[in-house]
PDB file of C-alpha atoms in Angstrom:
ATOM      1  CA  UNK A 615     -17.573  17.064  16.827  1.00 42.00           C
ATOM      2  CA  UNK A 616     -20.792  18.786  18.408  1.00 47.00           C
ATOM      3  CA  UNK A 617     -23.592  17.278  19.417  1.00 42.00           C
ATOM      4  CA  UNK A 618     -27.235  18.145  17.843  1.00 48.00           C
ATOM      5  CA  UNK A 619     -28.812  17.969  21.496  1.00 45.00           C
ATOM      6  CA  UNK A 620     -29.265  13.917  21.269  1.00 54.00           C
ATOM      7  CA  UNK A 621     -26.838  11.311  20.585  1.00 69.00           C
ATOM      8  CA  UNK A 622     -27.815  10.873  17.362  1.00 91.00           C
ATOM      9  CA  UNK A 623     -25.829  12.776  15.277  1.00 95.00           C
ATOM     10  CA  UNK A 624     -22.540  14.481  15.145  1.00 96.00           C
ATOM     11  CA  UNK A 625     -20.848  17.758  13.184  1.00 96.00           C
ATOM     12  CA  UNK A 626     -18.030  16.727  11.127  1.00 96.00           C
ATOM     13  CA  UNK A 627     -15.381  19.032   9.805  1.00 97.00           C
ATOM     14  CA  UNK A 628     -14.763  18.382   6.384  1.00 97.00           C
ATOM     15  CA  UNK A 629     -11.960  20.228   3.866  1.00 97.00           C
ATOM     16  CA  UNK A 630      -9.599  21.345   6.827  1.00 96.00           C
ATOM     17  CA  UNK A 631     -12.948  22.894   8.505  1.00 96.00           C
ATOM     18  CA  UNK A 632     -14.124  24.649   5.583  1.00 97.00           C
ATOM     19  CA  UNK A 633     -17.390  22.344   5.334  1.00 98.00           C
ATOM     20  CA  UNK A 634     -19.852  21.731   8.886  1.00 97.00           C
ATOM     21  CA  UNK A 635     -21.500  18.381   8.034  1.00 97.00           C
ATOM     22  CA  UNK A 636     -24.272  16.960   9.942  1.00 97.00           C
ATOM     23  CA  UNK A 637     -24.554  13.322   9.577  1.00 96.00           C
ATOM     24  CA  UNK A 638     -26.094  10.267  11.738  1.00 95.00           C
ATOM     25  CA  UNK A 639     -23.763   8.886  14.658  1.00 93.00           C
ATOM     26  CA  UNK A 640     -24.512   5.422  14.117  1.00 89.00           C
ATOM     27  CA  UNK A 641     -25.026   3.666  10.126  1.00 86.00           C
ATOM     28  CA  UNK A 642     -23.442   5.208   7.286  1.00 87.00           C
ATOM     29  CA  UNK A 643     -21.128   8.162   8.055  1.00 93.00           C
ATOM     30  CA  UNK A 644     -19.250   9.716   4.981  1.00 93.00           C
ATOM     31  CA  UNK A 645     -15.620   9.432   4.708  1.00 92.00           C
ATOM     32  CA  UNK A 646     -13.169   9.980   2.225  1.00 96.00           C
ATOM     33  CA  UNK A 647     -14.334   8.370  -0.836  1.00 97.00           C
ATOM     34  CA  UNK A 648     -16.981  11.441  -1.438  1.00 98.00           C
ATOM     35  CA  UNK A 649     -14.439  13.985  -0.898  1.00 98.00           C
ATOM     36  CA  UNK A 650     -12.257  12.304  -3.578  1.00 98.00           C
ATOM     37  CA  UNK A 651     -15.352  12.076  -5.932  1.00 98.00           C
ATOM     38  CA  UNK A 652     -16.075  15.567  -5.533  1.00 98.00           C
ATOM     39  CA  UNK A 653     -12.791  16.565  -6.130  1.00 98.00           C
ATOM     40  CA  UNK A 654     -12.544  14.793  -9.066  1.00 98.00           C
ATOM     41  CA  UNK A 655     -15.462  16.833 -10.803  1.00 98.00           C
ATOM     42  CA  UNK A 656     -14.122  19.218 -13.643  1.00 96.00           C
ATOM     43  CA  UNK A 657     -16.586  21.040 -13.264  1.00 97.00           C
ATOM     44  CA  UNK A 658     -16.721  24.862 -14.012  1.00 97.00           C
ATOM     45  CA  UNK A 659     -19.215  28.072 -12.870  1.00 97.00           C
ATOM     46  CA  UNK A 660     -22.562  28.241 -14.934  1.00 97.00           C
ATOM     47  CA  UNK A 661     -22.583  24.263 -15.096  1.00 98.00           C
ATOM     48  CA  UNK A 662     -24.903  21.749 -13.822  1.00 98.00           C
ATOM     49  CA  UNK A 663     -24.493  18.984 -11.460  1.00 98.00           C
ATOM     50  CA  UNK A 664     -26.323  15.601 -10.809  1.00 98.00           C
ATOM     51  CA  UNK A 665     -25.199  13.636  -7.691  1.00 98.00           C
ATOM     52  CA  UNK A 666     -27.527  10.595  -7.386  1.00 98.00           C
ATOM     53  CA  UNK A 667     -27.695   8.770  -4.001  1.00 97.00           C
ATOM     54  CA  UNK A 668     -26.177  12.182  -2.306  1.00 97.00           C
ATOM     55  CA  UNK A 669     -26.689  10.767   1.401  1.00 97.00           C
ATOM     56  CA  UNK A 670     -25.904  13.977   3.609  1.00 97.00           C
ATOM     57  CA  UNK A 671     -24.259  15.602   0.726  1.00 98.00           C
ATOM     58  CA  UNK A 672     -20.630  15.401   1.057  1.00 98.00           C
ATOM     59  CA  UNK A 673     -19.829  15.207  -2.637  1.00 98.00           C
ATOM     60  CA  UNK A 674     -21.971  18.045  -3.657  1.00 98.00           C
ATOM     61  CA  UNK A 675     -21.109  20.647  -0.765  1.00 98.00           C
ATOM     62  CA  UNK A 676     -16.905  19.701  -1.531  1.00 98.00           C
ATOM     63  CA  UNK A 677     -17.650  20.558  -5.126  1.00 98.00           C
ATOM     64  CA  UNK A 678     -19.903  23.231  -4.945  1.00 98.00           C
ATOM     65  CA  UNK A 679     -16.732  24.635  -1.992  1.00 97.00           C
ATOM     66  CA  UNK A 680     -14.162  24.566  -5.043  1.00 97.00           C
ATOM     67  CA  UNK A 681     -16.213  25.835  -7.665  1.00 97.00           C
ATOM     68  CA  UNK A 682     -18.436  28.842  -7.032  1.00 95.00           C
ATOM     69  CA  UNK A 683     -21.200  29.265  -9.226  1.00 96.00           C
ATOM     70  CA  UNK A 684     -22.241  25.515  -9.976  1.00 97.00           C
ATOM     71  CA  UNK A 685     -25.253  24.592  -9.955  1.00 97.00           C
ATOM     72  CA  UNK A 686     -25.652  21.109  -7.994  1.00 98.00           C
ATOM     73  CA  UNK A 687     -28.702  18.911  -7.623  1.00 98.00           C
ATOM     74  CA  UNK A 688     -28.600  15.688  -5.324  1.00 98.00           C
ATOM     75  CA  UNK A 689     -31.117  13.195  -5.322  1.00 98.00           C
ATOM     76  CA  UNK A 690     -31.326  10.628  -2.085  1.00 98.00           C
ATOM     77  CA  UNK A 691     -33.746   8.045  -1.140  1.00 96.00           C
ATOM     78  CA  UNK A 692     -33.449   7.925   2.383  1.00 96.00           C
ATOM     79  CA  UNK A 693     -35.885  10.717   3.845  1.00 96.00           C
ATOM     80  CA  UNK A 694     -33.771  11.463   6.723  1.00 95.00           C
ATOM     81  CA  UNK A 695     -30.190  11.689   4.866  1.00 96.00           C
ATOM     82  CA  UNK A 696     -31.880  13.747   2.064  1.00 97.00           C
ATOM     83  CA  UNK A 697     -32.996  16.509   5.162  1.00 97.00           C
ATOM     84  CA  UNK A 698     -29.538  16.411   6.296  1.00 97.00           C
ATOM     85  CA  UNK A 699     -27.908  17.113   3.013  1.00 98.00           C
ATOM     86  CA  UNK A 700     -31.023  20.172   2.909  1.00 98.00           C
ATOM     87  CA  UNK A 701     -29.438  21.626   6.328  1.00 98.00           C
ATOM     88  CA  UNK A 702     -25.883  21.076   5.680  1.00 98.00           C
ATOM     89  CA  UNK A 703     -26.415  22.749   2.252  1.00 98.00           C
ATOM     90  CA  UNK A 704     -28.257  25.640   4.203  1.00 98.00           C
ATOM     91  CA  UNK A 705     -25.421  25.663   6.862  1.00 98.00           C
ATOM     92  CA  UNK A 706     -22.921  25.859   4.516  1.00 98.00           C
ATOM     93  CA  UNK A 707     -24.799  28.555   2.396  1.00 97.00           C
ATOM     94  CA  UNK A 708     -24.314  25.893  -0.674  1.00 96.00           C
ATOM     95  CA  UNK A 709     -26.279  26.239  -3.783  1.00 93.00           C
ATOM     96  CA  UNK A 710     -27.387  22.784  -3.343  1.00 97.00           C
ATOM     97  CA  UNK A 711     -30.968  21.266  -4.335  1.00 98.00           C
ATOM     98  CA  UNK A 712     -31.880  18.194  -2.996  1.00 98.00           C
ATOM     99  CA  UNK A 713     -34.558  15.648  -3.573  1.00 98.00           C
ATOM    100  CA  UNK A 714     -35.992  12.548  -1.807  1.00 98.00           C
ATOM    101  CA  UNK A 715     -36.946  10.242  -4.932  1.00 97.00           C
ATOM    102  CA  UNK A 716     -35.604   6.639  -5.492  1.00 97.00           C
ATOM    103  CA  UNK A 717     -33.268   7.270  -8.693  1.00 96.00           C
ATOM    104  CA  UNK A 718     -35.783   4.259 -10.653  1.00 96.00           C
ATOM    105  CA  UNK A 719     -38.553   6.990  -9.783  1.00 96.00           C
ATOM    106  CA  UNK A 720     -36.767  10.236 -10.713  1.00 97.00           C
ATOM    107  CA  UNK A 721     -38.954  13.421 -10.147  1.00 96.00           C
ATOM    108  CA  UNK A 722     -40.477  15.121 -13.479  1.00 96.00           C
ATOM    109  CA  UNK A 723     -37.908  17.785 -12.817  1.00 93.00           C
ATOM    110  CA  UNK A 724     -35.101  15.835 -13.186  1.00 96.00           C
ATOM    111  CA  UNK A 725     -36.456  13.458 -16.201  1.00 96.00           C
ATOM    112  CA  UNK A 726     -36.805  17.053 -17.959  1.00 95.00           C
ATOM    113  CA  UNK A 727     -33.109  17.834 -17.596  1.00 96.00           C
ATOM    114  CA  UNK A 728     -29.796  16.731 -18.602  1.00 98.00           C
ATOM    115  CA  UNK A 729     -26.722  18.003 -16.678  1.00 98.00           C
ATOM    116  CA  UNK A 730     -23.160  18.669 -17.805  1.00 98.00           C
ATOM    117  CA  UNK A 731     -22.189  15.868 -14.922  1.00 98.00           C
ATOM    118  CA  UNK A 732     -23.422  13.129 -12.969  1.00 98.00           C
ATOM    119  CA  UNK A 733     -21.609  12.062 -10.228  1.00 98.00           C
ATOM    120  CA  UNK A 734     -22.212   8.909  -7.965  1.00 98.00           C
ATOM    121  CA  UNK A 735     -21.039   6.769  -4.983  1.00 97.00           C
ATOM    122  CA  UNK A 736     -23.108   3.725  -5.358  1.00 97.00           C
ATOM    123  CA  UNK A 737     -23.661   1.107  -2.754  1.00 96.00           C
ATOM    124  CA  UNK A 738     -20.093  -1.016  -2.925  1.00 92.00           C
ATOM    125  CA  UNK A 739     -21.481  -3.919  -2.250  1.00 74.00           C
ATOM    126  CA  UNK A 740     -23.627  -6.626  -4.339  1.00 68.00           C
ATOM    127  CA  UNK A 741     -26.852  -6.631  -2.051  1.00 41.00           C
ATOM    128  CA  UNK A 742     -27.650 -10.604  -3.372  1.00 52.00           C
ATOM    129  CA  UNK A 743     -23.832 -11.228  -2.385  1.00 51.00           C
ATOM    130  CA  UNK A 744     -23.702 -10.347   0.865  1.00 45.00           C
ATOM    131  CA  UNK A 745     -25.723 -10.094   4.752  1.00 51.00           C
ATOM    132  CA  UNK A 746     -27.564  -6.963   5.520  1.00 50.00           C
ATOM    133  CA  UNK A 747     -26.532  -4.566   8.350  1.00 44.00           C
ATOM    134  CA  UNK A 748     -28.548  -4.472  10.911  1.00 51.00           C
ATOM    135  CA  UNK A 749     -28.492  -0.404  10.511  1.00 48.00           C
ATOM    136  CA  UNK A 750     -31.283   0.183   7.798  1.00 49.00           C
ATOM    137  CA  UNK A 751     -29.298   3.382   6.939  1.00 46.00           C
ATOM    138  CA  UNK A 752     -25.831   1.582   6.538  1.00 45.00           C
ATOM    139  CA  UNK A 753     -27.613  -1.221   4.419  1.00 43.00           C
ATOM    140  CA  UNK A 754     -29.139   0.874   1.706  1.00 51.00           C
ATOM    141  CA  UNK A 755     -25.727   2.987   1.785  1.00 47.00           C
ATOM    142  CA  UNK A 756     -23.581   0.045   1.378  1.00 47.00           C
ATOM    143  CA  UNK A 757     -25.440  -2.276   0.028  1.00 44.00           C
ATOM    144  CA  UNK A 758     -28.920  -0.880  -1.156  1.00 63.00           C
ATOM    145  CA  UNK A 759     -31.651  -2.470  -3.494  1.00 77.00           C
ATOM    146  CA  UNK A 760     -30.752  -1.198  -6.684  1.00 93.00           C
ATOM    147  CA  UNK A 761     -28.147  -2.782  -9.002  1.00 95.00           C
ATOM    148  CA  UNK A 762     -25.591  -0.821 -10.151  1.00 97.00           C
ATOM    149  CA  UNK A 763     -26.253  -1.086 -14.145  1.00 96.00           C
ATOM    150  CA  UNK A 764     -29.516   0.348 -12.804  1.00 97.00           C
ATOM    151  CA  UNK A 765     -27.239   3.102 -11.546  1.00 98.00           C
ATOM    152  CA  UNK A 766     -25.106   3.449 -14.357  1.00 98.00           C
ATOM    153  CA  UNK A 767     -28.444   3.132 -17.457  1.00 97.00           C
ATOM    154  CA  UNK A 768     -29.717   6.500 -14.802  1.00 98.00           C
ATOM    155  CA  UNK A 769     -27.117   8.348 -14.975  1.00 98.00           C
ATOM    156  CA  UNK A 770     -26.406   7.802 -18.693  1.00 98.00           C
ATOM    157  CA  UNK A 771     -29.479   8.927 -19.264  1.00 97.00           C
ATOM    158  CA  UNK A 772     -29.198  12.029 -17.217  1.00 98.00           C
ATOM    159  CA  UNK A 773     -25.530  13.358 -19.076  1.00 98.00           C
ATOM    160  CA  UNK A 774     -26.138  15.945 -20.903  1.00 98.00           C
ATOM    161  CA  UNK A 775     -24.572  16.581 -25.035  1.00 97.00           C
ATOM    162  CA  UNK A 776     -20.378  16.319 -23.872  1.00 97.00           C
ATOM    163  CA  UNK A 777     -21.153  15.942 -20.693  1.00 98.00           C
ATOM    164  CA  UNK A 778     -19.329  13.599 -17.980  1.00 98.00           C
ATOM    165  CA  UNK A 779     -20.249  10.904 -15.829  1.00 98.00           C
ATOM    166  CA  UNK A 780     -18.094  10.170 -12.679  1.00 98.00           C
ATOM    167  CA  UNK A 781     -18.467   7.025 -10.641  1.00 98.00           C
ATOM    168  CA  UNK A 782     -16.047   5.651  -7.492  1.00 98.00           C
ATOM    169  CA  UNK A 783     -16.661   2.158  -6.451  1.00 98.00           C
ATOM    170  CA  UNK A 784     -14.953  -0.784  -5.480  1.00 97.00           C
ATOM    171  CA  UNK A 785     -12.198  -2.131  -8.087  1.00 97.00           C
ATOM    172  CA  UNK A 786     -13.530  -5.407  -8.206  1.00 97.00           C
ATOM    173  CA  UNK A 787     -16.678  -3.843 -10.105  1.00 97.00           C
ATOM    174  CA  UNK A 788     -14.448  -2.479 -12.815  1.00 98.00           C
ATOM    175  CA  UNK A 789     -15.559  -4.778 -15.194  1.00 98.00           C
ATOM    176  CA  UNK A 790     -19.188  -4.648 -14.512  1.00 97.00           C
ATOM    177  CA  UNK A 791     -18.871  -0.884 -14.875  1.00 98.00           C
ATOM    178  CA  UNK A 792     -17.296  -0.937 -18.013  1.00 98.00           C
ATOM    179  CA  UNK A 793     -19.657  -3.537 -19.649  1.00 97.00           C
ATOM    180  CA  UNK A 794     -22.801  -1.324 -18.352  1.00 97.00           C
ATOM    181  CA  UNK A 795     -21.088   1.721 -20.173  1.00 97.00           C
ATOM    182  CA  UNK A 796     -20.129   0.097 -23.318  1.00 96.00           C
ATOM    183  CA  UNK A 797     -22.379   1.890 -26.508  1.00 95.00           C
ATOM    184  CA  UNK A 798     -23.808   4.319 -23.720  1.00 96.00           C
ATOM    185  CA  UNK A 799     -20.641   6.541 -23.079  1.00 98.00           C
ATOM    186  CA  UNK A 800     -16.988   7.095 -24.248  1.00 97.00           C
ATOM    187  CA  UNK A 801     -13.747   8.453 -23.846  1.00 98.00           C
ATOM    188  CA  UNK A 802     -13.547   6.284 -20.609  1.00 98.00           C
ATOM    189  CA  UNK A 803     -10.962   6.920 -18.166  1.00 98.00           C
ATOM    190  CA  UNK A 804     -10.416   4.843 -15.256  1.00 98.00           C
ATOM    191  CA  UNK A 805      -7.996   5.943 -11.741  1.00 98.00           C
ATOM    192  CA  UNK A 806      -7.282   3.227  -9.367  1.00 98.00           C
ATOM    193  CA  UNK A 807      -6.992   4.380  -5.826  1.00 98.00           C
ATOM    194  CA  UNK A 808      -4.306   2.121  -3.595  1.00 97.00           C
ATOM    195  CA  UNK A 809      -4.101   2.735  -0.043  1.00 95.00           C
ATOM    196  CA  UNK A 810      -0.448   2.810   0.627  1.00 93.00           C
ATOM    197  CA  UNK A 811       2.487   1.627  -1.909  1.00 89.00           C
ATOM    198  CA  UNK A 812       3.036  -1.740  -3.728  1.00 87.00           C
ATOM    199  CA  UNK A 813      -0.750  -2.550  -2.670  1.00 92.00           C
ATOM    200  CA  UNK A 814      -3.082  -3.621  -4.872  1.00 96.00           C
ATOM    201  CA  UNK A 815      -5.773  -0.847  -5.807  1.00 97.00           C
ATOM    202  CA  UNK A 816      -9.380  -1.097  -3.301  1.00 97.00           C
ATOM    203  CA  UNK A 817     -11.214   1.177  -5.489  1.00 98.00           C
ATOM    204  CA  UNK A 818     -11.520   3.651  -8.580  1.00 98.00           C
ATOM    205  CA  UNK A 819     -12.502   7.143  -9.630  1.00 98.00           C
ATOM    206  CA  UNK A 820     -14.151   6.476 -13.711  1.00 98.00           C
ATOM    207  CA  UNK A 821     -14.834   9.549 -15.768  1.00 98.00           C
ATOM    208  CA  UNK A 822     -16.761   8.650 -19.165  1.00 98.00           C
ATOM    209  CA  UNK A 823     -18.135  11.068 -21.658  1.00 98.00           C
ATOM    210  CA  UNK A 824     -21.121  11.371 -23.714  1.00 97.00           C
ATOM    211  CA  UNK A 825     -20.550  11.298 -27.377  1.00 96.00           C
ATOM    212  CA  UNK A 826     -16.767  10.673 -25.911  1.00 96.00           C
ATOM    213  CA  UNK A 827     -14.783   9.180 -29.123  1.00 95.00           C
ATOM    214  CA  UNK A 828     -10.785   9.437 -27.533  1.00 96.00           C
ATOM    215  CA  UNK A 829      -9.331   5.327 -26.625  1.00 96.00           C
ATOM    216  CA  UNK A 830      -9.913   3.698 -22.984  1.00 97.00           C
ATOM    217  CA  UNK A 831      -7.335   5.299 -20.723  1.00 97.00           C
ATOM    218  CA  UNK A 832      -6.132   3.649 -17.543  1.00 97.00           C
ATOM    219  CA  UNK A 833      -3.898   5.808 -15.251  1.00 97.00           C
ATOM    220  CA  UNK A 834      -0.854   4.931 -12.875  1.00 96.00           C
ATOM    221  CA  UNK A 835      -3.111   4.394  -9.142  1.00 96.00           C
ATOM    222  CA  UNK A 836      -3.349   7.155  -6.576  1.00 97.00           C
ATOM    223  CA  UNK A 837      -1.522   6.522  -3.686  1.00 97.00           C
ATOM    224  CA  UNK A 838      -3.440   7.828  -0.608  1.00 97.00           C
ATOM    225  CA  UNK A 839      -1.016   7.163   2.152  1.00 95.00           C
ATOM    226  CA  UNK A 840       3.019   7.379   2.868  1.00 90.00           C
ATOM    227  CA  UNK A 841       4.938   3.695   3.491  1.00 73.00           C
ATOM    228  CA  UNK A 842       3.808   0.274   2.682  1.00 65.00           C
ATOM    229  CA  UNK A 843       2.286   0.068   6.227  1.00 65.00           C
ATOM    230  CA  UNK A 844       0.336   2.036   8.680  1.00 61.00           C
ATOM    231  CA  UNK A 845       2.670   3.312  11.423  1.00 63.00           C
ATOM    232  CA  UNK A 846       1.804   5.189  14.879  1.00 58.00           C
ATOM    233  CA  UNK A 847      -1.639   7.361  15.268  1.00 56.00           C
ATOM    234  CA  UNK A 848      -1.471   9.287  11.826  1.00 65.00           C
ATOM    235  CA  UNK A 849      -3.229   8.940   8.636  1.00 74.00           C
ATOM    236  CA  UNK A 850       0.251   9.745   6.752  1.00 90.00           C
ATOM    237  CA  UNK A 851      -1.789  10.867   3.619  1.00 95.00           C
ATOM    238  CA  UNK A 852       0.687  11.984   0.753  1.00 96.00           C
ATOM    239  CA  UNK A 853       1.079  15.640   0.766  1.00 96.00           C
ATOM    240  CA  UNK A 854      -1.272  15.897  -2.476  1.00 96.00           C
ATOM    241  CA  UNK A 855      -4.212  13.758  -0.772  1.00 97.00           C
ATOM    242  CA  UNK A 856      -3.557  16.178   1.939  1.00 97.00           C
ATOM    243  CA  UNK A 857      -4.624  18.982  -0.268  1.00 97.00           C
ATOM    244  CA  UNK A 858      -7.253  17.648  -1.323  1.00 98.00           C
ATOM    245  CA  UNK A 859      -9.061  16.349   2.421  1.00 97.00           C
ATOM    246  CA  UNK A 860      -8.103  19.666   4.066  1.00 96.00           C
ATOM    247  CA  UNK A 861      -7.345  22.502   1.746  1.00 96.00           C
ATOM    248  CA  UNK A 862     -10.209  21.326  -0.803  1.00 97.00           C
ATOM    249  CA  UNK A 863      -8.293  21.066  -3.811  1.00 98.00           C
ATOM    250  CA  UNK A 864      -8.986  19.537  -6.862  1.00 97.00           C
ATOM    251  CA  UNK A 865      -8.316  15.443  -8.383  1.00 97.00           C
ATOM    252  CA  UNK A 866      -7.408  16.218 -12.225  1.00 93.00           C
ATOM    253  CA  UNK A 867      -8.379  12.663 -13.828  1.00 91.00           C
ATOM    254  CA  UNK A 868      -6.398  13.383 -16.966  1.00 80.00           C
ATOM    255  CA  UNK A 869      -4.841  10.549 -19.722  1.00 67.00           C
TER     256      UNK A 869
END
């Protein structure tokens, strides 16, 4: 961790070191549920890549790490997360464009285009369900002001002929998820993510297709950590989560 003169903001390694990212000390501070979602992203070289709500960018700069040649654009309301994600892309010499635009107020630029994916972290938590953080930053991040079929009708709208859309939130928002996807996009796959063993899943990784006809797929959960509890200092990932936080590999979401 370095520090950018103040105390302020801190210099994360990401992907076993591969990725620098600067991000704010205090508020939101990316973890591993970006890392996952950009490793989840099938994407190939030559294709184009929507990340809406990109924060500081973690998502895009993991994918655009495992797949050289893809073209990623990241859109983030917050003016001072969206310059972050700008210098970590430039630090990380990252073909990564990004935008400060509320998604319900996308630029011309984007309107204009449709992308072969659109990938998204939304804001876990129901803002009308919950209290606000005192951290403005952590608020909009975790809770924000716009609802997630808002989120979902965006992105829709953004996936290009075949193309994917690829959402992680919260498994208790499954079934709003689904219901805001239902007529829009198809061949709907769904991974639950569990912690450790014989727990129930906390989240999911959703991959849904435009023009997608195959059946609703849901896969066995990913297990992130060894044992059914947390022992000593260690994280005890699984060997293939492993891969994926350090070495950058990639999170096939496959029937």
């Amino acid at each position: 961790m370095i520090l950018d003169g103040t105390d302020d903001l801190t210099c994360d390694d990401f992907l076993g070191g591969r990725l620098r990212i600067w991000q704010p000390r205090k508020g939101y501070r990316a973890g591993v549920d970006p890392v996952l979602l950009g490793a989840s992203i099938a994407a190939k070289p030559g294709q184009s890549v929507l990340e809406l709500g990109c924060g500081v960018g973690v998502a895009s700069l993991c994918l655009a790490a495992r797949v050289p040649g893809v073209s990623v654009t990241g859109v983030e309301v917050q003016p001072h997360y969206a310059d972050l994600a700008r210098r970590n892309a430039r630090e990380n010499s990252a073909a990564f464009h990004v935008i400060t635009a509320d998604l319900r107020a996308l630029p011309h630029e984007v309107r204009q285009q449709r992308f072969d994916h659109v990938i998204m972290n939304p804001p876990y938590f129901d803002r009308l369900a919950g209290t606000a953080s005192d951290d403005g930053g952590r608020d909009i991040a975790l809770g924000g002001g716009t609802p997630l079929t808002d989120w979902l009708d965006i992105g829709a709208r953004r996936v290009g002929p075949k193309g994917y859309l690829t959402i992680i939130q919260r498994i208790a928002r499954l079934p709003e998820v689904l219901s805001a996807l239902e007529g829009r996009l198809g061949s709907i796959v769904v991974l639950p993510i569990s912690g450790r063993e014989r727990r129930a899943p906390e989240l999911f990784l959703l991959r849904a297709r435009q023009e997608g006809r195959a059946a609703f797929s849901l896969l066995s959960p990913l297990t992130m950590h060894a044992g059914e509890r947390h022992t000593g200092d260690k994280d005890n990932y699984l060997p293939e989560i492993n891969d994926i936080l350090r070495n950058g590999a990639g999170l096939p979401i496959a029937p």
